[in-house]
Amino acid sequence: KAPSSYFHTYCFPRDSPGTPYYPCKCVQKRTGFAITMDIGPSPQFLMERKVHTQISRRQIIKTKLKKSCSFTTERLKNMVMDFFPVLRWLPKYHCREYIWGDVMSGVVIGIILVPQAIAYSLLAGLKPIYSLYTSFFANLIYFLLGTSRHVSVGIFSLLSLMVGQVVDRELLLAGFDPNDDAETISNSYEWNSNSSNVTAFNLTLGGLSTECGKECYAIGVATALTFLAGVYQVLMGVFRLGFVSMYLSESVLDGFATGASLTILTAQVKYLIGIKIPRSQGHGIVLTTWINIFQNISQANLCDVITSAICIAVLVAAKELGERYKHKLKIPLPTELVVIVVATMVSHYGNLNEVYASSVSGAIPTGFIPPQLPNFNLMYRVAADAVPLAIVGFAFTISLSEMFAKKYAYTVRANQEMFAIGFCNIIPSFFHCFATSAALAKTLVKSSTGCQTQVSSVVSAAVVLLVLLFLAPLFYSLQKCVLACIIIVSLRGALEKFRDVPQRYHLNKMDTLVWCVTALSSALISTEMGLLVGVVFSMLCIIVRTQQPRTALLGQIQSTAFYEDNWEYEGLSPVPRTKIFRFEAPLYYANKDFFLKSLYRMTGLDPTLEAARRKKNEKKEKERWKEGDRGTTVKGLDQADTTLHLVPKEVDFQTIIIDCSSITFLDTAGITTLKEILKDYNKLKITVLLACCNPSVIDSLKRGGYFGKNYKMMHQLLFYSIHSAVGEESGMCPVTPVWPLQNADVW
């Protein structure tokens, strides 16, 4: 007799959608172990695939070329205005509404830029004047080309570090001493300076052969590197390669920034305590630098140590007060500028350089150096180094642009942002500048001080220009340990991310692992290698997730047409003589073996082994009967026991339903796997049905011949929902009907 749980009353929707369900009239009859249900006609749904016209690629290319090559006055105007977004928004500028916020934020950012530019010159291994040039030109160019209203483009610590590592390497290979503590007194910054510290190097600059010293060679390497990075960024914009930034996940970028911050911190320690050690090169520079620091700790300059302690205490205290009372302060405290001014005055009037041998910034000339072509002879040496520089620059710029555009409800054009940051590197490279990008800290300050448009960038450039023309020589006596303190305190936000690791781990374990691997590899190997390791490891994590995805056997939610994971939910009803298997990943060559193992393990039946076992038992059975015909018996067993021992155990299910709702695509190996499953289980007289397939998966199965010739088995093997497949096999009255798939054109 059938159990009482087999008796159900099912509900069908009315003809008009949205109306309540009402019970159908069913007559239940017991016929042995089966139950037949006499019901009225169930609703049928006809789903017909659209016929999509295929356009040849030749025709598509021809149309695009025709559209691109047709030049009209209106099209030319739009192209110019798209390339220079300032032409669109500046004529609509609301002066009374925007000017105060733009001027205020521009002045504040300009005040912050000056000390940061001078400080970050230590990271880049260049003189402070070049950092000021970079801040000036980058702000003006982004004002013309950028689409974000709030992003602040200029000196960025990570890029400065990456530039500095390349500069140090090339200086060492050229025979110069990369240790910038070696005194190189020069009253001018001309290219053909004769004040090199170790040797001279012959370069061809602008077609002229000249004798170039250390400073000249260093800025030559930096400008060549910056020019190439800008060219790469522009080419990415031309070929629409912005998708590359998608592989730099938030975990990778955060881990990279944190690991690079450890490298930056390590590089500044020697300035904090006033010791002179050579710059480490190659991999593992953090460990090498700390070893050198501890070996030379006895040479620490007491004046620099005391100055550093005072400056860090003042800067950290000011930052804490600023964070605590930021809702009361309309503008952030210009602590860095105050510290620089006071420290410069103390150093100048106290003669700290002469009396205590404290290292100072040196002469910073006023005015501009004549523009110069980047050294093309150096570009082949730094071509590979420019790739990570370009990727990191545009990744940070685009992510910040989109973040603030979403926050303030406007749109940015990612492709134009790539052009903007590319030309922020190409054009300034002719004016002795190095690589730039958007920086989070300055962008946050810019938005919090009332910035409305990129007019604030022009104001910031004006502040930097004032320093370049008149105030730069005043920073001659500024101690380098003060600049190192400013850099280290600015890293506080990145270093504090270590405290967020437990929260990250609770939120997502895999992303936390990616963050840790990227941060450690960036700090312990190198910044460029750390970025590469982070991207590769992140992609491997995605592959691992799809190689060993979650699998489940499903049970029915009582009295409903829905099915869920037996492992996760209680009170689910098993479907009689049916196994419902869910695979939560695309099925392709890398996980097909895991798919098969999971299916066999969860259903408790390996069809290949079962078929071999049955074949072996049949063979033994034949041999037994032959022996029986000759009058022999199996020793120790009568005929009934022998038969029971040799005949395989009855399988407790007759149908396997594969829930394909989470299978996004199939490759050739995936199609072959499903075909093999169908064939192997059919040999055991077990039906395999597919449910909830998306159109692309169905097309793949049709192309792979899964449904037989002319798809004649399609309506028997494919179902719109799990419940329709269950109803088809059990003979129950389904809520969701079976697809009426009779031919290739109809679902």
CSV table of N, CA and C in Angstrom, one decimal, residues 312-444:
chain,number,residue,atom,x,y,z
A,312,ILE,N,56.4,63.6,14.9
A,312,ILE,CA,55.4,62.5,14.8
A,312,ILE,C,54.3,62.7,15.9
A,313,ALA,N,54.7,63.1,17.1
A,313,ALA,CA,53.8,63.3,18.2
A,313,ALA,C,52.8,64.4,17.8
A,314,VAL,N,53.3,65.5,17.2
A,314,VAL,CA,52.4,66.6,16.8
A,314,VAL,C,51.5,66.2,15.7
A,315,LEU,N,52.0,65.5,14.7
A,315,LEU,CA,51.2,65.2,13.6
A,315,LEU,C,50.1,64.2,13.9
A,316,VAL,N,50.5,63.1,14.7
A,316,VAL,CA,49.5,62.1,15.1
A,316,VAL,C,48.4,62.8,16.0
A,317,ALA,N,48.8,63.6,17.0
A,317,ALA,CA,47.9,64.3,17.8
A,317,ALA,C,46.9,65.2,17.0
A,318,ALA,N,47.5,65.9,16.0
A,318,ALA,CA,46.6,66.7,15.2
A,318,ALA,C,45.6,65.9,14.4
A,319,LYS,N,46.1,64.7,13.9
A,319,LYS,CA,45.2,63.9,13.1
A,319,LYS,C,44.1,63.3,14.0
A,320,GLU,N,44.4,62.9,15.2
A,320,GLU,CA,43.4,62.4,16.1
A,320,GLU,C,42.4,63.5,16.5
A,321,LEU,N,42.9,64.7,16.7
A,321,LEU,CA,41.9,65.8,17.0
A,321,LEU,C,41.1,66.1,15.8
A,322,GLY,N,41.7,66.1,14.6
A,322,GLY,CA,40.9,66.3,13.4
A,322,GLY,C,39.8,65.3,13.2
A,323,GLU,N,40.1,64.0,13.5
A,323,GLU,CA,39.1,63.0,13.3
A,323,GLU,C,38.0,63.1,14.3
A,324,ARG,N,38.4,63.5,15.6
A,324,ARG,CA,37.4,63.6,16.6
A,324,ARG,C,36.5,64.7,16.4
A,325,TYR,N,37.0,65.8,15.9
A,325,TYR,CA,36.2,67.1,15.8
A,325,TYR,C,35.9,67.5,14.4
A,326,LYS,N,36.0,66.5,13.5
A,326,LYS,CA,35.8,66.8,12.1
A,326,LYS,C,34.4,67.4,11.7
A,327,HIS,N,33.4,67.0,12.6
A,327,HIS,CA,32.1,67.6,12.3
A,327,HIS,C,32.0,69.0,12.7
A,328,LYS,N,32.9,69.5,13.5
A,328,LYS,CA,32.9,70.9,13.9
A,328,LYS,C,33.9,71.8,13.0
A,329,LEU,N,34.9,71.1,12.4
A,329,LEU,CA,35.8,71.8,11.6
A,329,LEU,C,35.4,71.9,10.2
A,330,LYS,N,35.3,73.1,9.6
A,330,LYS,CA,34.9,73.2,8.2
A,330,LYS,C,36.0,72.8,7.3
A,331,ILE,N,37.2,73.0,7.7
A,331,ILE,CA,38.4,72.7,6.9
A,331,ILE,C,39.4,71.9,7.8
A,332,PRO,N,40.1,71.0,7.2
A,332,PRO,CA,41.1,70.2,8.0
A,332,PRO,C,42.3,71.1,8.4
A,333,LEU,N,42.9,70.8,9.6
A,333,LEU,CA,44.0,71.6,10.1
A,333,LEU,C,45.2,71.4,9.1
A,334,PRO,N,45.8,72.5,8.7
A,334,PRO,CA,47.0,72.4,7.8
A,334,PRO,C,48.3,72.0,8.7
A,335,THR,N,48.2,70.9,9.4
A,335,THR,CA,49.3,70.5,10.3
A,335,THR,C,50.6,70.3,9.6
A,336,GLU,N,50.6,69.7,8.5
A,336,GLU,CA,51.9,69.4,7.8
A,336,GLU,C,52.6,70.7,7.4
A,337,LEU,N,51.8,71.7,6.9
A,337,LEU,CA,52.5,72.9,6.6
A,337,LEU,C,53.0,73.7,7.8
A,338,VAL,N,52.2,73.6,8.9
A,338,VAL,CA,52.7,74.3,10.1
A,338,VAL,C,54.0,73.6,10.6
A,339,VAL,N,54.0,72.3,10.6
A,339,VAL,CA,55.2,71.6,11.1
A,339,VAL,C,56.4,71.9,10.2
A,340,ILE,N,56.2,72.0,8.9
A,340,ILE,CA,57.3,72.3,8.0
A,340,ILE,C,57.8,73.7,8.2
A,341,VAL,N,56.9,74.6,8.3
A,341,VAL,CA,57.4,76.0,8.5
A,341,VAL,C,58.1,76.2,9.8
A,342,VAL,N,57.6,75.6,10.9
A,342,VAL,CA,58.3,75.7,12.2
A,342,VAL,C,59.6,75.0,12.2
A,343,ALA,N,59.6,73.7,11.6
A,343,ALA,CA,60.8,73.0,11.6
A,343,ALA,C,61.9,73.6,10.7
A,344,THR,N,61.5,74.3,9.6
A,344,THR,CA,62.4,75.0,8.8
A,344,THR,C,63.1,76.1,9.5
A,345,MET,N,62.2,76.9,10.2
A,345,MET,CA,62.8,78.0,11.0
A,345,MET,C,63.7,77.6,12.1
A,346,VAL,N,63.3,76.5,12.8
A,346,VAL,CA,64.2,76.0,13.9
A,346,VAL,C,65.5,75.5,13.3
A,347,SER,N,65.5,74.8,12.2
A,347,SER,CA,66.7,74.3,11.6
A,347,SER,C,67.6,75.4,11.0
A,348,HIS,N,66.9,76.4,10.5
A,348,HIS,CA,67.7,77.5,9.9
A,348,HIS,C,68.4,78.4,11.0
A,349,TYR,N,67.6,78.8,12.0
A,349,TYR,CA,68.2,79.6,13.0
A,349,TYR,C,69.0,78.8,14.0
A,350,GLY,N,68.8,77.5,14.1
A,350,GLY,CA,69.6,76.7,15.0
A,350,GLY,C,70.8,76.1,14.4
A,351,ASN,N,71.0,76.3,13.0
A,351,ASN,CA,72.2,75.8,12.3
A,351,ASN,C,72.3,74.3,12.5
A,352,LEU,N,71.2,73.5,12.4
A,352,LEU,CA,71.2,72.1,12.7
A,352,LEU,C,72.1,71.3,11.8
A,353,ASN,N,72.1,71.8,10.5
A,353,ASN,CA,72.9,71.1,9.5
A,353,ASN,C,74.4,71.2,9.8
A,354,GLU,N,74.9,72.4,10.2
A,354,GLU,CA,76.3,72.7,10.5
A,354,GLU,C,76.7,72.1,11.8
A,355,VAL,N,75.9,72.3,12.8
A,355,VAL,CA,76.2,72.0,14.2
A,355,VAL,C,76.1,70.5,14.5
A,356,TYR,N,74.9,69.9,14.0
A,356,TYR,CA,74.6,68.5,14.4
A,356,TYR,C,74.6,67.6,13.2
A,357,ALA,N,75.1,68.1,12.0
A,357,ALA,CA,75.2,67.3,10.8
A,357,ALA,C,73.8,66.6,10.4
A,358,SER,N,72.8,67.4,10.7
A,358,SER,CA,71.4,66.9,10.3
A,358,SER,C,71.2,67.1,8.8
A,359,SER,N,70.7,66.1,8.1
A,359,SER,CA,70.5,66.1,6.7
A,359,SER,C,69.3,67.0,6.3
A,360,VAL,N,69.5,68.0,5.4
A,360,VAL,CA,68.5,68.9,5.0
A,360,VAL,C,68.1,68.8,3.5
A,361,SER,N,67.1,69.4,3.1
A,361,SER,CA,66.6,69.3,1.7
A,361,SER,C,67.5,69.9,0.7
A,362,GLY,N,68.1,71.0,1.0
A,362,GLY,CA,69.0,71.7,0.1
A,362,GLY,C,68.3,72.7,-0.7
A,363,ALA,N,69.0,73.2,-1.7
A,363,ALA,CA,68.5,74.3,-2.5
A,363,ALA,C,67.4,73.9,-3.4
A,364,ILE,N,66.3,74.6,-3.4
A,364,ILE,CA,65.2,74.4,-4.3
A,364,ILE,C,65.0,75.6,-5.1
A,365,PRO,N,65.4,75.6,-6.4
A,365,PRO,CA,65.4,76.8,-7.2
A,365,PRO,C,64.0,77.3,-7.6
A,366,THR,N,63.8,78.5,-7.9
A,366,THR,CA,62.5,79.0,-8.4
A,366,THR,C,62.4,79.0,-9.9
A,367,GLY,N,61.2,79.1,-10.4
A,367,GLY,CA,61.0,79.1,-11.9
A,367,GLY,C,60.9,77.7,-12.4
A,368,PHE,N,60.9,77.7,-13.8
A,368,PHE,CA,60.8,76.4,-14.5
A,368,PHE,C,62.0,76.1,-15.3
A,369,ILE,N,62.3,74.8,-15.4
A,369,ILE,CA,63.4,74.4,-16.3
A,369,ILE,C,62.8,74.3,-17.7
A,370,PRO,N,63.6,74.6,-18.7
A,370,PRO,CA,63.0,74.5,-20.1
A,370,PRO,C,62.6,73.1,-20.4
A,371,PRO,N,61.5,72.9,-21.1
A,371,PRO,CA,61.0,71.6,-21.4
A,371,PRO,C,62.0,70.8,-22.2
A,372,GLN,N,62.0,69.5,-22.1
A,372,GLN,CA,62.9,68.6,-22.7
A,372,GLN,C,62.2,67.3,-23.1
A,373,LEU,N,62.6,66.8,-24.3
A,373,LEU,CA,62.0,65.5,-24.7
A,373,LEU,C,62.5,64.4,-23.8
A,374,PRO,N,61.6,63.5,-23.4
A,374,PRO,CA,62.0,62.3,-22.7
A,374,PRO,C,63.1,61.5,-23.4
A,375,ASN,N,64.0,60.9,-22.7
A,375,ASN,CA,65.1,60.2,-23.3
A,375,ASN,C,64.6,58.9,-23.9
A,376,PHE,N,64.5,58.8,-25.2
A,376,PHE,CA,64.1,57.6,-25.9
A,376,PHE,C,65.1,56.5,-25.8
A,377,ASN,N,66.4,56.8,-25.5
A,377,ASN,CA,67.4,55.7,-25.4
A,377,ASN,C,67.2,55.0,-24.1
A,378,LEU,N,66.5,55.6,-23.1
A,378,LEU,CA,66.3,54.9,-21.8
A,378,LEU,C,65.0,54.1,-21.8
A,379,MET,N,64.1,54.4,-22.8
A,379,MET,CA,62.8,53.8,-22.7
A,379,MET,C,62.8,52.3,-22.8
A,380,TYR,N,63.7,51.7,-23.6
A,380,TYR,CA,63.7,50.3,-23.7
A,380,TYR,C,64.1,49.6,-22.4
A,381,ARG,N,64.8,50.3,-21.6
A,381,ARG,CA,65.3,49.8,-20.3
A,381,ARG,C,64.2,49.8,-19.2
A,382,VAL,N,63.2,50.7,-19.4
A,382,VAL,CA,62.1,50.8,-18.4
A,382,VAL,C,60.8,50.4,-19.0
A,383,ALA,N,60.7,49.8,-20.2
A,383,ALA,CA,59.4,49.5,-20.8
A,383,ALA,C,58.6,48.6,-20.0
A,384,ALA,N,59.2,47.5,-19.4
A,384,ALA,CA,58.5,46.6,-18.6
A,384,ALA,C,58.1,47.2,-17.3
A,385,ASP,N,58.9,48.1,-16.7
A,385,ASP,CA,58.5,48.7,-15.4
A,385,ASP,C,57.4,49.7,-15.6
A,386,ALA,N,57.1,50.2,-16.8
A,386,ALA,CA,56.0,51.1,-17.0
A,386,ALA,C,54.7,50.4,-17.0
A,387,VAL,N,54.6,49.1,-17.2
A,387,VAL,CA,53.3,48.4,-17.3
A,387,VAL,C,52.6,48.4,-15.9
A,388,PRO,N,53.3,47.9,-14.8
A,388,PRO,CA,52.5,48.0,-13.5
A,388,PRO,C,52.3,49.4,-13.1
A,389,LEU,N,53.1,50.3,-13.4
A,389,LEU,CA,52.9,51.7,-13.1
A,389,LEU,C,51.7,52.3,-13.8
A,390,ALA,N,51.5,51.9,-15.0
A,390,ALA,CA,50.3,52.4,-15.8
A,390,ALA,C,49.0,51.7,-15.2
A,391,ILE,N,49.1,50.4,-14.9
A,391,ILE,CA,47.9,49.7,-14.4
A,391,ILE,C,47.5,50.2,-13.0
A,392,VAL,N,48.4,50.4,-12.1
A,392,VAL,CA,48.1,50.9,-10.8
A,392,VAL,C,47.6,52.3,-10.9
A,393,GLY,N,48.2,53.2,-11.7
A,393,GLY,CA,47.7,54.5,-11.8
A,393,GLY,C,46.3,54.6,-12.3
A,394,PHE,N,45.9,54.0,-13.4
A,394,PHE,CA,44.6,54.1,-13.9
A,394,PHE,C,43.6,53.3,-13.0
A,395,ALA,N,44.0,52.2,-12.4
A,395,ALA,CA,43.1,51.5,-11.5
A,395,ALA,C,42.6,52.3,-10.3
A,396,PHE,N,43.6,53.0,-9.7
A,396,PHE,CA,43.2,53.9,-8.5
A,396,PHE,C,42.4,55.1,-9.0
A,397,THR,N,42.7,55.6,-10.2
A,397,THR,CA,42.0,56.8,-10.7
A,397,THR,C,40.6,56.5,-11.0
A,398,ILE,N,40.4,55.4,-11.8
A,398,ILE,CA,39.0,55.0,-12.2
A,398,ILE,C,38.2,54.6,-11.0
A,399,SER,N,38.8,53.8,-10.0
A,399,SER,CA,38.0,53.4,-8.9
A,399,SER,C,37.6,54.5,-8.0
A,400,LEU,N,38.4,55.5,-7.8
A,400,LEU,CA,38.1,56.7,-7.0
A,400,LEU,C,37.1,57.6,-7.8
A,401,SER,N,37.2,57.7,-9.1
A,401,SER,CA,36.3,58.5,-9.8
A,401,SER,C,34.9,57.9,-9.8
A,402,GLU,N,34.8,56.6,-9.9
A,402,GLU,CA,33.4,56.0,-9.9
A,402,GLU,C,32.9,56.0,-8.5
A,403,MET,N,33.7,55.9,-7.5
A,403,MET,CA,33.2,55.9,-6.1
A,403,MET,C,32.6,57.2,-5.8
A,404,PHE,N,33.3,58.3,-6.1
A,404,PHE,CA,32.8,59.6,-5.7
A,404,PHE,C,31.6,60.1,-6.7
A,405,ALA,N,31.6,59.6,-7.9
A,405,ALA,CA,30.5,59.9,-8.8
A,405,ALA,C,29.2,59.2,-8.3
A,406,LYS,N,29.4,58.0,-7.8
A,406,LYS,CA,28.2,57.3,-7.2
A,406,LYS,C,27.7,58.0,-5.9
A,407,LYS,N,28.7,58.5,-5.1
A,407,LYS,CA,28.3,59.2,-3.9
A,407,LYS,C,27.6,60.5,-4.1
A,408,TYR,N,28.0,61.3,-5.1
A,408,TYR,CA,27.4,62.6,-5.4
A,408,TYR,C,26.4,62.6,-6.6
A,409,ALA,N,26.1,61.4,-7.1
A,409,ALA,CA,25.0,61.2,-8.1
A,409,ALA,C,25.3,61.9,-9.4
A,410,TYR,N,26.4,61.6,-10.0
A,410,TYR,CA,26.7,62.0,-11.3
A,410,TYR,C,27.5,60.9,-12.0
A,411,THR,N,27.8,61.0,-13.3
A,411,THR,CA,28.4,59.9,-14.0
A,411,THR,C,29.8,60.3,-14.5
A,412,VAL,N,30.7,59.4,-14.6
A,412,VAL,CA,32.0,59.6,-15.2
A,412,VAL,C,32.2,58.6,-16.3
A,413,ARG,N,33.0,59.0,-17.3
A,413,ARG,CA,33.3,58.1,-18.4
A,413,ARG,C,34.7,57.5,-18.2
A,414,ALA,N,34.7,56.2,-17.9
A,414,ALA,CA,35.9,55.4,-17.5
A,414,ALA,C,36.9,55.5,-18.6
A,415,ASN,N,36.5,55.5,-19.9
A,415,ASN,CA,37.5,55.5,-21.0
A,415,ASN,C,38.1,56.9,-21.0
A,416,GLN,N,37.4,58.0,-20.8
A,416,GLN,CA,37.9,59.3,-20.8
A,416,GLN,C,38.9,59.5,-19.6
A,417,GLU,N,38.5,58.9,-18.5
A,417,GLU,CA,39.4,58.9,-17.3
A,417,GLU,C,40.8,58.3,-17.7
A,418,MET,N,40.8,57.3,-18.5
A,418,MET,CA,42.1,56.7,-18.9
A,418,MET,C,42.9,57.6,-19.7
A,419,PHE,N,42.2,58.3,-20.7
A,419,PHE,CA,42.8,59.3,-21.5
A,419,PHE,C,43.4,60.4,-20.6
A,420,ALA,N,42.6,60.9,-19.6
A,420,ALA,CA,43.0,62.0,-18.8
A,420,ALA,C,44.2,61.7,-18.0
A,421,ILE,N,44.2,60.5,-17.3
A,421,ILE,CA,45.4,60.2,-16.5
A,421,ILE,C,46.6,59.8,-17.4
A,422,GLY,N,46.3,59.3,-18.6
A,422,GLY,CA,47.4,59.1,-19.5
A,422,GLY,C,48.1,60.3,-20.0
A,423,PHE,N,47.4,61.4,-20.3
A,423,PHE,CA,48.0,62.6,-20.7
A,423,PHE,C,48.5,63.4,-19.5
A,424,CYS,N,48.0,63.1,-18.3
A,424,CYS,CA,48.6,63.7,-17.1
A,424,CYS,C,50.0,63.1,-16.8
A,425,ASN,N,50.4,62.0,-17.5
A,425,ASN,CA,51.7,61.5,-17.5
A,425,ASN,C,52.5,61.9,-18.7
A,426,ILE,N,51.9,61.8,-19.9
A,426,ILE,CA,52.7,62.1,-21.1
A,426,ILE,C,53.1,63.5,-21.2
A,427,ILE,N,52.2,64.5,-21.1
A,427,ILE,CA,52.6,65.9,-21.2
A,427,ILE,C,53.5,66.4,-20.1
A,428,PRO,N,53.3,66.1,-18.9
A,428,PRO,CA,54.3,66.5,-17.8
A,428,PRO,C,55.6,65.9,-18.0
A,429,SER,N,55.7,64.7,-18.6
A,429,SER,CA,57.1,64.1,-18.8
A,429,SER,C,58.0,65.0,-19.6
A,430,PHE,N,57.5,65.9,-20.4
A,430,PHE,CA,58.3,66.9,-21.2
A,430,PHE,C,58.8,68.0,-20.3
A,431,PHE,N,58.2,68.1,-19.1
A,431,PHE,CA,58.5,69.2,-18.2
A,431,PHE,C,59.1,68.7,-16.9
A,432,HIS,N,59.9,67.6,-17.0
A,432,HIS,CA,60.6,67.0,-15.9
A,432,HIS,C,59.7,66.6,-14.7
A,433,CYS,N,58.6,65.9,-15.0
A,433,CYS,CA,57.7,65.4,-14.0
A,433,CYS,C,57.7,63.9,-14.0
A,434,PHE,N,57.2,63.3,-12.9
A,434,PHE,CA,57.1,61.9,-12.9
A,434,PHE,C,55.7,61.4,-12.7
A,435,ALA,N,55.4,60.1,-12.6
A,435,ALA,CA,54.1,59.5,-12.7
A,435,ALA,C,53.1,60.1,-11.6
A,436,THR,N,51.9,60.2,-12.0
A,436,THR,CA,50.8,60.7,-11.1
A,436,THR,C,49.6,59.8,-11.2
A,437,SER,N,48.7,60.0,-10.3
A,437,SER,CA,47.3,59.4,-10.3
A,437,SER,C,46.5,60.0,-9.3
A,438,ALA,N,45.2,59.6,-9.2
A,438,ALA,CA,44.4,60.1,-8.1
A,438,ALA,C,44.8,59.5,-6.8
A,439,ALA,N,44.7,60.3,-5.7
A,439,ALA,CA,45.0,59.8,-4.4
A,439,ALA,C,43.8,59.9,-3.5
A,440,LEU,N,43.6,58.9,-2.7
A,440,LEU,CA,42.4,58.8,-1.9
A,440,LEU,C,42.3,59.9,-0.8
A,441,ALA,N,43.5,60.1,-0.1
A,441,ALA,CA,43.5,61.0,1.1
A,441,ALA,C,43.1,62.4,0.6
A,442,LYS,N,43.8,62.9,-0.4
A,442,LYS,CA,43.5,64.3,-0.9
A,442,LYS,C,42.1,64.4,-1.5
A,443,THR,N,41.6,63.3,-2.1
A,443,THR,CA,40.3,63.4,-2.7
A,443,THR,C,39.2,63.5,-1.6
A,444,LEU,N,39.5,62.8,-0.5
A,444,LEU,CA,38.5,62.9,0.7
A,444,LEU,C,38.5,64.3,1.2
